[in-house]
Structures are given as C-alpha cells and as structure tokens.
Short mmCIF file of N, CA and C in Angstrom, two decimals:
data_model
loop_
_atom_site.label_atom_id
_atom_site.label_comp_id
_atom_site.label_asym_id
_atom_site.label_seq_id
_atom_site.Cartn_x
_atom_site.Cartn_y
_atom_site.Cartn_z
N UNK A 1 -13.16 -28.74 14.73
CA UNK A 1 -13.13 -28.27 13.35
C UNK A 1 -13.14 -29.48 12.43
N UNK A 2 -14.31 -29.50 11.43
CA UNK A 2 -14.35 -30.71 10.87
C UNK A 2 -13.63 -30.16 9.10
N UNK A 3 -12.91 -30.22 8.57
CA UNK A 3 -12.73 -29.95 7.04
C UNK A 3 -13.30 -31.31 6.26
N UNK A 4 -13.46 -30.78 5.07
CA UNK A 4 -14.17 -31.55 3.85
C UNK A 4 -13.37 -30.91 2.55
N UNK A 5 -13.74 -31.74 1.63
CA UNK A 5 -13.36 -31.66 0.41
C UNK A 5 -14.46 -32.34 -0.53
N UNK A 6 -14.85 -31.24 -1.58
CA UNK A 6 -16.31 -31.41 -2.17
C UNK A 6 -16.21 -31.26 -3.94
N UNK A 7 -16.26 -32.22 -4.69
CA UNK A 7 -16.03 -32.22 -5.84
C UNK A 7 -17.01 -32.36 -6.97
N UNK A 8 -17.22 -31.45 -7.61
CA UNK A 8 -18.06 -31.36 -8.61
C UNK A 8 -17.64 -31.72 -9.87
N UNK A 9 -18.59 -32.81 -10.50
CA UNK A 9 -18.11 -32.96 -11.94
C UNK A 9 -19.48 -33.00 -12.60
N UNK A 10 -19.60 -32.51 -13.92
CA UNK A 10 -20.61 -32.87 -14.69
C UNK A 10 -21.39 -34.19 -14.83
N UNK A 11 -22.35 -34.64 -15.03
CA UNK A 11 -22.98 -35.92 -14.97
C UNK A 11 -22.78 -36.57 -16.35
N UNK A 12 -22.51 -37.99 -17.01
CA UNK A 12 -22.11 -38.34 -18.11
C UNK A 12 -23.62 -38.27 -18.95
N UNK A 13 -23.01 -38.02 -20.25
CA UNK A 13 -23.90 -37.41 -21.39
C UNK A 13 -24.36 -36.03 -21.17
N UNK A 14 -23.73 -35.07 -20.32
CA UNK A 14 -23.86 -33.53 -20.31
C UNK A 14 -22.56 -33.42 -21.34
N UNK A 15 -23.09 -32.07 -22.04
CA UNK A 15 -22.12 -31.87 -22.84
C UNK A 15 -21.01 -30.79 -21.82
N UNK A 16 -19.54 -30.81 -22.20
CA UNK A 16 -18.71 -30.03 -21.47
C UNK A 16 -17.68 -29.59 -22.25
N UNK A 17 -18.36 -28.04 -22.89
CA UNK A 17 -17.47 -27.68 -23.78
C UNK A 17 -16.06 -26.95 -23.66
N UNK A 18 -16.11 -26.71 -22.06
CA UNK A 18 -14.84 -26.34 -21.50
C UNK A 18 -13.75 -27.34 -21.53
N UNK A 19 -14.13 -28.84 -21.45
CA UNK A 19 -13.38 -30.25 -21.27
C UNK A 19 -13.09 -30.32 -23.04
N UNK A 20 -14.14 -30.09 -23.82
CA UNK A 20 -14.05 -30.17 -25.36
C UNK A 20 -12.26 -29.15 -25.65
N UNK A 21 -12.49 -27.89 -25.16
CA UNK A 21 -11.35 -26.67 -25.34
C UNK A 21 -10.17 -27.41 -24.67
N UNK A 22 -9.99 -27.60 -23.55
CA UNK A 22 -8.60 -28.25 -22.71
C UNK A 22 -8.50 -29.64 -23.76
N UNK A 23 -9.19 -30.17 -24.04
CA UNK A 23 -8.82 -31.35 -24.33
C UNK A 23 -8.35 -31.22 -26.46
N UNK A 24 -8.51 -29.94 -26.94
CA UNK A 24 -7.77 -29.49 -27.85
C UNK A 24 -6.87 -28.86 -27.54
N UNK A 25 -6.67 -27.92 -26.87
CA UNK A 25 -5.51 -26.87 -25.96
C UNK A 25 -4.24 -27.78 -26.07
N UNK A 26 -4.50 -28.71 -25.22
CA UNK A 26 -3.30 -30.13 -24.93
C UNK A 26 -3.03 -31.00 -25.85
N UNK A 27 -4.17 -31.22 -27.26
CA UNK A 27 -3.54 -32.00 -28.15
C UNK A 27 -2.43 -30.93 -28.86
N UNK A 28 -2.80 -29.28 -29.37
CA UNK A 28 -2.01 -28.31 -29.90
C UNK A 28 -1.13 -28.37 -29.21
N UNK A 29 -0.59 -28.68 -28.00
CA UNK A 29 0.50 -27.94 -27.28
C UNK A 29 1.33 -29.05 -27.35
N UNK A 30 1.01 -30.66 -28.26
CA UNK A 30 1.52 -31.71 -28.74
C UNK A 30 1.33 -32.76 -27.07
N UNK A 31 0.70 -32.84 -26.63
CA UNK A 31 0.20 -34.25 -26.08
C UNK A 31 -0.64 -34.95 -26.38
N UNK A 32 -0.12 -35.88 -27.55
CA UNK A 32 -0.77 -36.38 -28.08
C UNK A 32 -1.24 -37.86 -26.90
N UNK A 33 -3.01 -38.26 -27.31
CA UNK A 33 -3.45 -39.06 -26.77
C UNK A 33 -4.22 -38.63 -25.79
N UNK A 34 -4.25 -37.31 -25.49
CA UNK A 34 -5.34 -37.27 -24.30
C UNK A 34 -7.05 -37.33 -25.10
N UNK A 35 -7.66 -37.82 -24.43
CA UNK A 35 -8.87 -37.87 -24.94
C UNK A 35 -9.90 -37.35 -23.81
N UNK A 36 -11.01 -37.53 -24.40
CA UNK A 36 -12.36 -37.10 -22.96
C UNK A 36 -12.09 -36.58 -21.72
N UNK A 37 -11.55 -35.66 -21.96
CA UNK A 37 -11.10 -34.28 -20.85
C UNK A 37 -12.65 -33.99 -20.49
N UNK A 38 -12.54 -34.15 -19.24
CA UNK A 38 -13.74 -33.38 -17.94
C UNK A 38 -13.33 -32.17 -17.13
N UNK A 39 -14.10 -31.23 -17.35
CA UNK A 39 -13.53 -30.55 -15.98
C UNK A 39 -14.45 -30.81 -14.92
N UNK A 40 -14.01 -29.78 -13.96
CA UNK A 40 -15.19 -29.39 -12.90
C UNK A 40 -14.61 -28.47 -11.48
N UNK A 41 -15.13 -28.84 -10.29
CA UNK A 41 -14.90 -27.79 -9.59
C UNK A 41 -14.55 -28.53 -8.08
N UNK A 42 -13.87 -28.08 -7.40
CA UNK A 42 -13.36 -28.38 -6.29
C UNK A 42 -13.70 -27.29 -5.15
N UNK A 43 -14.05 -27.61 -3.97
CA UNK A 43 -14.48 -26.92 -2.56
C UNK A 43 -13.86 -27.24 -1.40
N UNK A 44 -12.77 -26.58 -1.06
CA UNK A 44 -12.36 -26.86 -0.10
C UNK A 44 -12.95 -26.24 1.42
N UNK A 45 -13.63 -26.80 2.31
CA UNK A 45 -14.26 -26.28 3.30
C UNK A 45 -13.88 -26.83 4.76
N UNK A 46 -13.99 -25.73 5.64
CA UNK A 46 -13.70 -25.98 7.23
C UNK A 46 -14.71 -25.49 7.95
N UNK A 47 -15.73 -26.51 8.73
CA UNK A 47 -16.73 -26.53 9.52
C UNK A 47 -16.11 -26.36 10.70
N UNK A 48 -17.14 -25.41 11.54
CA UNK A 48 -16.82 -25.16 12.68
C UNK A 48 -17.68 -25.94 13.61
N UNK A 49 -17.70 -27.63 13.48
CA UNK A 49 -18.33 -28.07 13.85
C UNK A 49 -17.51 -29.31 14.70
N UNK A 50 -18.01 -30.67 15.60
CA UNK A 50 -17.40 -31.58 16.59
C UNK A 50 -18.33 -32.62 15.85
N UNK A 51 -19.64 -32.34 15.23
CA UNK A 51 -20.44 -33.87 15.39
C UNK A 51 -19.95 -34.23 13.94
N UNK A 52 -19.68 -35.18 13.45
CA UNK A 52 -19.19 -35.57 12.11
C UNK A 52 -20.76 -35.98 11.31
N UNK A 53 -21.51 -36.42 11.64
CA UNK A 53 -23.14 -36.89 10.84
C UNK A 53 -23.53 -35.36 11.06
N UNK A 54 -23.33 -34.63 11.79
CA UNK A 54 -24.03 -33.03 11.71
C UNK A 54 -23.51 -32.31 10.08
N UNK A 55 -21.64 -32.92 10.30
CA UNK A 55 -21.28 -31.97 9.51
C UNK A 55 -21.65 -32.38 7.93
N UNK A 56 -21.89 -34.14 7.62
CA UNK A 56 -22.11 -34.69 6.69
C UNK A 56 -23.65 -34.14 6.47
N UNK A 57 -24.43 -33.78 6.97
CA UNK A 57 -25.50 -33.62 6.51
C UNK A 57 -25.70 -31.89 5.75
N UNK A 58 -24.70 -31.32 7.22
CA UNK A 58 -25.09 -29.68 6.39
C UNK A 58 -24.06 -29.59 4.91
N UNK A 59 -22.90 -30.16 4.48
CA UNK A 59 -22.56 -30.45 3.42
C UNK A 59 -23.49 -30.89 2.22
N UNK A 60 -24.06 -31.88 2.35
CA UNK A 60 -24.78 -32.19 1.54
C UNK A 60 -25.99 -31.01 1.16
N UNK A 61 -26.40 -30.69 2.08
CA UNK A 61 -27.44 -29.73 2.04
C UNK A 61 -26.96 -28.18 1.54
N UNK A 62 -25.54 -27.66 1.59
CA UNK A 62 -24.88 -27.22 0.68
C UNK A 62 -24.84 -27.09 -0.74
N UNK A 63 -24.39 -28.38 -0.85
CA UNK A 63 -24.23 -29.14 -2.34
C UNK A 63 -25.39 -28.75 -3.12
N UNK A 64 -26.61 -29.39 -2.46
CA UNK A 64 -27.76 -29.60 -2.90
C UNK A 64 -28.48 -28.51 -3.27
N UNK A 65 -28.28 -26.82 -2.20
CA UNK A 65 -28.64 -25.62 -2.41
C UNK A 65 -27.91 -24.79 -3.35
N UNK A 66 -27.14 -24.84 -3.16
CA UNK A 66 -25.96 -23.84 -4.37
C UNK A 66 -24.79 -24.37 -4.52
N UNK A 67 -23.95 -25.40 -4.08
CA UNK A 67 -22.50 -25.46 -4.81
C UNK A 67 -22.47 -26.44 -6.11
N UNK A 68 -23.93 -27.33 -6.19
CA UNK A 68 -23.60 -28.24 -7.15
C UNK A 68 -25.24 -27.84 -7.88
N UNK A 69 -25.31 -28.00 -8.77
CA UNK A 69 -26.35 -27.87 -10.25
C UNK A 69 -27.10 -29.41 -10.36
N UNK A 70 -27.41 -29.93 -9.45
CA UNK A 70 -27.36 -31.51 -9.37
C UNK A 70 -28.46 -31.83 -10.52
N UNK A 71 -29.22 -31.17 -11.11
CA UNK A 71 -29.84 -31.74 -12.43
C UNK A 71 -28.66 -32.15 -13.81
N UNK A 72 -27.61 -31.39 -13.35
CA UNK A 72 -26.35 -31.45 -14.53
C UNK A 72 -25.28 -31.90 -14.03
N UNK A 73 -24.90 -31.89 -12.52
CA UNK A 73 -23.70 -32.12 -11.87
C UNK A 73 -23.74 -33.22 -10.73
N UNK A 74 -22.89 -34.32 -10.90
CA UNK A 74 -22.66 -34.89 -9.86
C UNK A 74 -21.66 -34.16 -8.66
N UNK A 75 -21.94 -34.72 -7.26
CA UNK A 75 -20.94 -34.30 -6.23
C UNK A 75 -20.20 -35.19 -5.58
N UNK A 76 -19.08 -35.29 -4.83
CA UNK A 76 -18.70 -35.85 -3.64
C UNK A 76 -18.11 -35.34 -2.39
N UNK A 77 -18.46 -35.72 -1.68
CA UNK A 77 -18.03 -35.57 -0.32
C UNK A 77 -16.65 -36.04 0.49
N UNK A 78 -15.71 -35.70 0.92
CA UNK A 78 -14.74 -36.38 1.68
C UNK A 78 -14.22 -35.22 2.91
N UNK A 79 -15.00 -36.32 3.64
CA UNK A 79 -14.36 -35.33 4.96
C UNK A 79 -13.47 -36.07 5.68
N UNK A 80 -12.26 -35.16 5.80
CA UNK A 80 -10.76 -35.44 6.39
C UNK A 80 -10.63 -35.41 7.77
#
C-alpha cells in the first residue's frame, strides 16, 4: 500500500477570490496583518500498489486528468 498526499494551489497571477474573502474574514475577526491568503485543495490518497515509480506515475496522471485544472493550478506530489 503506497499513500500520497497531493496538493493543489492556484498558479501565481490567477486571481483567487476565495483567498481575497478569507483573507478579509480574518482581518474582520481582528487579525490584523494577514495578507495574500491562497487557498486550495488537498488529496489524501492510498494506492493499492508495491512499485513506488508505478505509483508516482499513475498520480501524476491523476492530477493531470481531473484532480488538478493545470492550465490554472499548480500540483504536488508527496508520497509517504
């Protein structure tokens, strides 16, 4: 069993008006100083796999099909 952990963030100069909202949310709620709030998305996954370059590749190929928007979104990979 191989697990991974797969993180999506927007690519810089995409606009992210969800990061725009949290990052007012938190100045109102008085923390002051936060600035350039990003969000994005996290994947936690468990391959039922032994070869580790098998499992790095069908991840990516994941990413690349539906978990990440890669014209707008960067990804990463970390398998544990």
């Amino acid at each position: 069993m191989i697990k991974a952990r797969i993180t999506v963030t927007l690519k810089n100069g995409v606009l992210d008006p969800q990061g725009k909202a949290i990052e007012g949310a938190l100045g109102s709620l008085g923390f002051s100083g936060v600035g350039a709030v990003r969000q994005g998305k996290v994947f936690d996954l468990e391959l039922d796999r032994t070869d580790r370059a098998q499992a790095e590749a069908d991840l990516k190929a994941m990413c690349d099909k539906l978990l990440a928007n890669t014209v707008i979104e960067n990804y990463s990979i970390a398998v544990v």
